[in-house]
């Protein structure tokens, strides 16, 4: 069953990444945002991710990988920009623990596909290194959106 859900999440993410490329760019004020509507099923709650907000985050990052801006990939045939993917630093499935939305530019990281796979699939030690790096970079933004938590909590979110 676990495998089934992991696959489902990955399929949803592929769809989400495609949606981002064609989504109009949002203009989110840099302050705490209300939690968006959720759809729930018996098995789990699904927090909606807004492709326009992710597009905004990628644009702010100039479509470069936030781990290293030299991680160039290729020009997207839709945006004609360097191809990157959007990743929620604090995973959206932990929205229940927060009073304000996690689906904000301050929590969305622009990553090259390799770094994106790494943050999801690397072993604990390697993942901690990139999480720590991104945490330092995003700390102020997380604070502006009132979703800042200690780094140790972020480590734990990725171990669930
Ligand atoms: Zn991701
Ligand atoms: Zn990268």
mmCIF file of C-alpha atoms and ligand atoms in Angstrom:
data_model
loop_
_atom_site.group_PDB
_atom_site.id
_atom_site.type_symbol
_atom_site.label_atom_id
_atom_site.label_comp_id
_atom_site.label_asym_id
_atom_site.label_seq_id
_atom_site.Cartn_x
_atom_site.Cartn_y
_atom_site.Cartn_z
ATOM 1 C CA UNK A 1 0.000 0.000 0.000
ATOM 2 C CA UNK A 2 2.810 2.377 0.841
ATOM 3 C CA UNK A 3 4.319 1.929 -2.616
ATOM 4 C CA UNK A 4 0.983 2.685 -4.184
ATOM 5 C CA UNK A 5 0.727 6.016 -2.385
ATOM 6 C CA UNK A 6 4.306 6.994 -3.129
ATOM 7 C CA UNK A 7 3.708 6.372 -6.793
ATOM 8 C CA UNK A 8 0.508 8.360 -6.657
ATOM 9 C CA UNK A 9 2.348 11.296 -5.070
ATOM 10 C CA UNK A 10 4.998 11.143 -7.744
ATOM 11 C CA UNK A 11 2.416 11.112 -10.524
ATOM 12 C CA UNK A 12 0.662 14.076 -8.922
ATOM 13 C CA UNK A 13 3.976 15.895 -8.747
ATOM 14 C CA UNK A 14 4.687 15.349 -12.447
ATOM 15 C CA UNK A 15 1.272 16.814 -13.227
ATOM 16 C CA UNK A 16 1.933 19.718 -10.871
ATOM 17 C CA UNK A 17 5.311 20.487 -12.520
ATOM 18 C CA UNK A 18 3.585 20.549 -15.925
ATOM 19 C CA UNK A 19 0.817 22.821 -14.651
ATOM 20 C CA UNK A 20 3.394 25.299 -13.331
ATOM 21 C CA UNK A 21 4.932 25.831 -16.768
ATOM 22 C CA UNK A 22 1.654 27.047 -18.262
ATOM 23 C CA UNK A 23 0.282 28.812 -15.166
ATOM 24 C CA UNK A 24 0.084 32.603 -15.041
ATOM 25 C CA UNK A 25 2.427 34.101 -12.419
ATOM 26 C CA UNK A 26 0.857 34.981 -9.078
ATOM 27 C CA UNK A 27 1.819 38.089 -7.101
ATOM 28 C CA UNK A 28 1.690 36.985 -3.490
ATOM 29 C CA UNK A 29 2.114 39.685 -0.801
ATOM 30 C CA UNK A 30 5.054 38.862 1.477
ATOM 31 C CA UNK A 31 2.979 38.286 4.603
ATOM 32 C CA UNK A 32 1.161 35.304 6.156
ATOM 33 C CA UNK A 33 -1.439 33.866 3.770
ATOM 34 C CA UNK A 34 -4.676 32.117 4.653
ATOM 35 C CA UNK A 35 -4.690 28.348 4.276
ATOM 36 C CA UNK A 36 -6.291 27.341 0.970
ATOM 37 C CA UNK A 37 -9.258 25.036 0.628
ATOM 38 C CA UNK A 38 -8.466 21.359 1.039
ATOM 39 C CA UNK A 39 -10.057 18.328 -0.495
ATOM 40 C CA UNK A 40 -10.114 15.276 1.706
ATOM 41 C CA UNK A 41 -10.739 11.640 1.081
ATOM 42 C CA UNK A 42 -11.068 8.778 3.527
ATOM 43 C CA UNK A 43 -7.432 7.773 3.114
ATOM 44 C CA UNK A 44 -5.804 11.172 3.364
ATOM 45 C CA UNK A 45 -6.152 14.905 3.106
ATOM 46 C CA UNK A 46 -4.979 16.521 -0.100
ATOM 47 C CA UNK A 47 -3.732 20.054 0.223
ATOM 48 C CA UNK A 48 -4.115 21.957 -2.989
ATOM 49 C CA UNK A 49 -0.929 23.389 -4.458
ATOM 50 C CA UNK A 50 -1.394 26.492 -6.564
ATOM 51 C CA UNK A 51 0.615 26.295 -9.799
ATOM 52 C CA UNK A 52 0.604 30.084 -10.169
ATOM 53 C CA UNK A 53 2.284 30.560 -6.785
ATOM 54 C CA UNK A 54 4.924 27.986 -7.734
ATOM 55 C CA UNK A 55 5.424 29.803 -11.039
ATOM 56 C CA UNK A 56 5.949 33.011 -9.071
ATOM 57 C CA UNK A 57 8.621 31.296 -6.954
ATOM 58 C CA UNK A 58 10.450 29.916 -9.994
ATOM 59 C CA UNK A 59 10.381 33.321 -11.626
ATOM 60 C CA UNK A 60 11.767 34.968 -8.460
ATOM 61 C CA UNK A 61 14.599 32.421 -8.580
ATOM 62 C CA UNK A 62 15.189 33.347 -12.258
ATOM 63 C CA UNK A 63 14.589 29.666 -13.113
ATOM 64 C CA UNK A 64 17.897 28.703 -11.529
ATOM 65 C CA UNK A 65 18.643 25.895 -9.096
ATOM 66 C CA UNK A 66 18.766 27.276 -5.549
ATOM 67 C CA UNK A 67 21.384 24.745 -4.517
ATOM 68 C CA UNK A 68 23.778 25.992 -7.175
ATOM 69 C CA UNK A 69 22.907 28.443 -9.939
ATOM 70 C CA UNK A 70 25.395 26.713 -12.215
ATOM 71 C CA UNK A 71 23.137 23.651 -12.378
ATOM 72 C CA UNK A 72 21.841 24.532 -15.838
ATOM 73 C CA UNK A 73 19.612 21.985 -17.544
ATOM 74 C CA UNK A 74 17.990 22.951 -20.856
ATOM 75 C CA UNK A 75 15.532 25.533 -22.155
ATOM 76 C CA UNK A 76 11.933 24.501 -21.606
ATOM 77 C CA UNK A 77 9.903 24.357 -24.813
ATOM 78 C CA UNK A 78 7.028 26.062 -22.962
ATOM 79 C CA UNK A 79 8.700 28.864 -21.007
ATOM 80 C CA UNK A 80 11.964 29.066 -22.967
ATOM 81 C CA UNK A 81 13.638 29.390 -19.570
ATOM 82 C CA UNK A 82 16.136 27.036 -17.929
ATOM 83 C CA UNK A 83 14.087 23.994 -16.862
ATOM 84 C CA UNK A 84 13.633 23.757 -13.084
ATOM 85 C CA UNK A 85 11.078 22.191 -10.760
ATOM 86 C CA UNK A 86 9.239 23.582 -7.745
ATOM 87 C CA UNK A 87 9.551 21.947 -4.344
ATOM 88 C CA UNK A 88 7.843 22.880 -1.067
ATOM 89 C CA UNK A 89 10.628 23.090 1.555
ATOM 90 C CA UNK A 90 8.133 22.370 4.340
ATOM 91 C CA UNK A 91 6.089 19.601 2.722
ATOM 92 C CA UNK A 92 2.492 20.656 2.166
ATOM 93 C CA UNK A 93 1.176 17.511 3.883
ATOM 94 C CA UNK A 94 2.169 19.070 7.212
ATOM 95 C CA UNK A 95 -0.194 22.016 6.714
ATOM 96 C CA UNK A 96 -2.222 20.813 9.727
ATOM 97 C CA UNK A 97 0.602 21.879 12.039
ATOM 98 C CA UNK A 98 0.576 25.469 10.781
ATOM 99 C CA UNK A 99 -1.793 28.409 11.198
ATOM 100 C CA UNK A 100 -0.808 29.972 7.875
ATOM 101 C CA UNK A 101 -0.439 28.640 4.358
ATOM 102 C CA UNK A 102 2.636 26.628 3.378
ATOM 103 C CA UNK A 103 1.779 27.200 -0.271
ATOM 104 C CA UNK A 104 3.634 30.508 -0.519
ATOM 105 C CA UNK A 105 6.684 31.636 -2.535
ATOM 106 C CA UNK A 106 8.740 31.773 0.689
ATOM 107 C CA UNK A 107 8.345 28.010 1.060
ATOM 108 C CA UNK A 108 8.796 27.038 -2.594
ATOM 109 C CA UNK A 109 12.275 26.221 -3.798
ATOM 110 C CA UNK A 110 13.413 26.214 -7.430
ATOM 111 C CA UNK A 111 15.515 23.103 -8.055
ATOM 112 C CA UNK A 112 17.182 21.432 -11.011
ATOM 113 C CA UNK A 113 15.678 17.949 -11.553
ATOM 114 C CA UNK A 114 18.743 16.278 -10.042
ATOM 115 C CA UNK A 115 18.639 18.297 -6.817
ATOM 116 C CA UNK A 116 14.875 17.771 -6.696
ATOM 117 C CA UNK A 117 15.317 13.993 -6.865
ATOM 118 C CA UNK A 118 18.058 14.307 -4.279
ATOM 119 C CA UNK A 119 15.909 16.136 -1.715
ATOM 120 C CA UNK A 120 13.267 13.395 -2.045
ATOM 121 C CA UNK A 121 15.487 10.336 -2.361
ATOM 122 C CA UNK A 122 18.946 10.986 -0.874
ATOM 123 C CA UNK A 123 20.047 9.213 2.275
ATOM 124 C CA UNK A 124 19.544 11.011 5.567
ATOM 125 C CA UNK A 125 23.055 12.486 5.725
ATOM 126 C CA UNK A 126 23.073 13.958 2.213
ATOM 127 C CA UNK A 127 19.528 15.230 2.529
ATOM 128 C CA UNK A 128 20.354 17.000 5.792
ATOM 129 C CA UNK A 129 23.165 18.911 4.073
ATOM 130 C CA UNK A 130 20.879 20.359 1.421
ATOM 131 C CA UNK A 131 18.037 20.996 3.861
ATOM 132 C CA UNK A 132 20.392 22.949 6.103
ATOM 133 C CA UNK A 133 21.639 24.968 3.144
ATOM 134 C CA UNK A 134 18.118 25.776 1.934
ATOM 135 C CA UNK A 135 16.938 26.536 5.475
ATOM 136 C CA UNK A 136 19.579 29.256 5.858
ATOM 137 C CA UNK A 137 18.586 30.721 2.515
ATOM 138 C CA UNK A 138 14.836 30.601 3.237
ATOM 139 C CA UNK A 139 14.754 31.412 6.950
ATOM 140 C CA UNK A 140 13.756 35.062 6.517
ATOM 141 C CA UNK A 141 11.137 34.252 3.914
ATOM 142 C CA UNK A 142 9.616 31.510 6.089
ATOM 143 C CA UNK A 143 9.510 34.021 8.922
ATOM 144 C CA UNK A 144 7.785 36.654 6.751
ATOM 145 C CA UNK A 145 5.033 34.127 5.984
ATOM 146 C CA UNK A 146 4.906 33.128 9.680
ATOM 147 C CA UNK A 147 5.736 29.481 8.979
ATOM 148 C CA UNK A 148 9.266 29.393 10.380
ATOM 149 C CA UNK A 149 10.053 26.300 12.459
ATOM 150 C CA UNK A 150 13.398 25.043 13.823
ATOM 151 C CA UNK A 151 15.628 23.190 11.381
ATOM 152 C CA UNK A 152 15.268 19.998 13.435
ATOM 153 C CA UNK A 153 11.524 19.999 12.755
ATOM 154 C CA UNK A 154 12.204 20.233 9.030
ATOM 155 C CA UNK A 155 14.564 17.247 9.243
ATOM 156 C CA UNK A 156 11.783 15.316 10.969
ATOM 157 C CA UNK A 157 9.201 16.211 8.324
ATOM 158 C CA UNK A 158 11.388 14.468 5.737
ATOM 159 C CA UNK A 159 11.732 11.364 7.840
ATOM 160 C CA UNK A 160 7.977 10.724 7.918
HETATM 161 ZN ZN1 LIG B 1 9.382 17.968 -4.360
HETATM 162 ZN ZN1 LIG B 2 20.630 21.623 -8.635
#
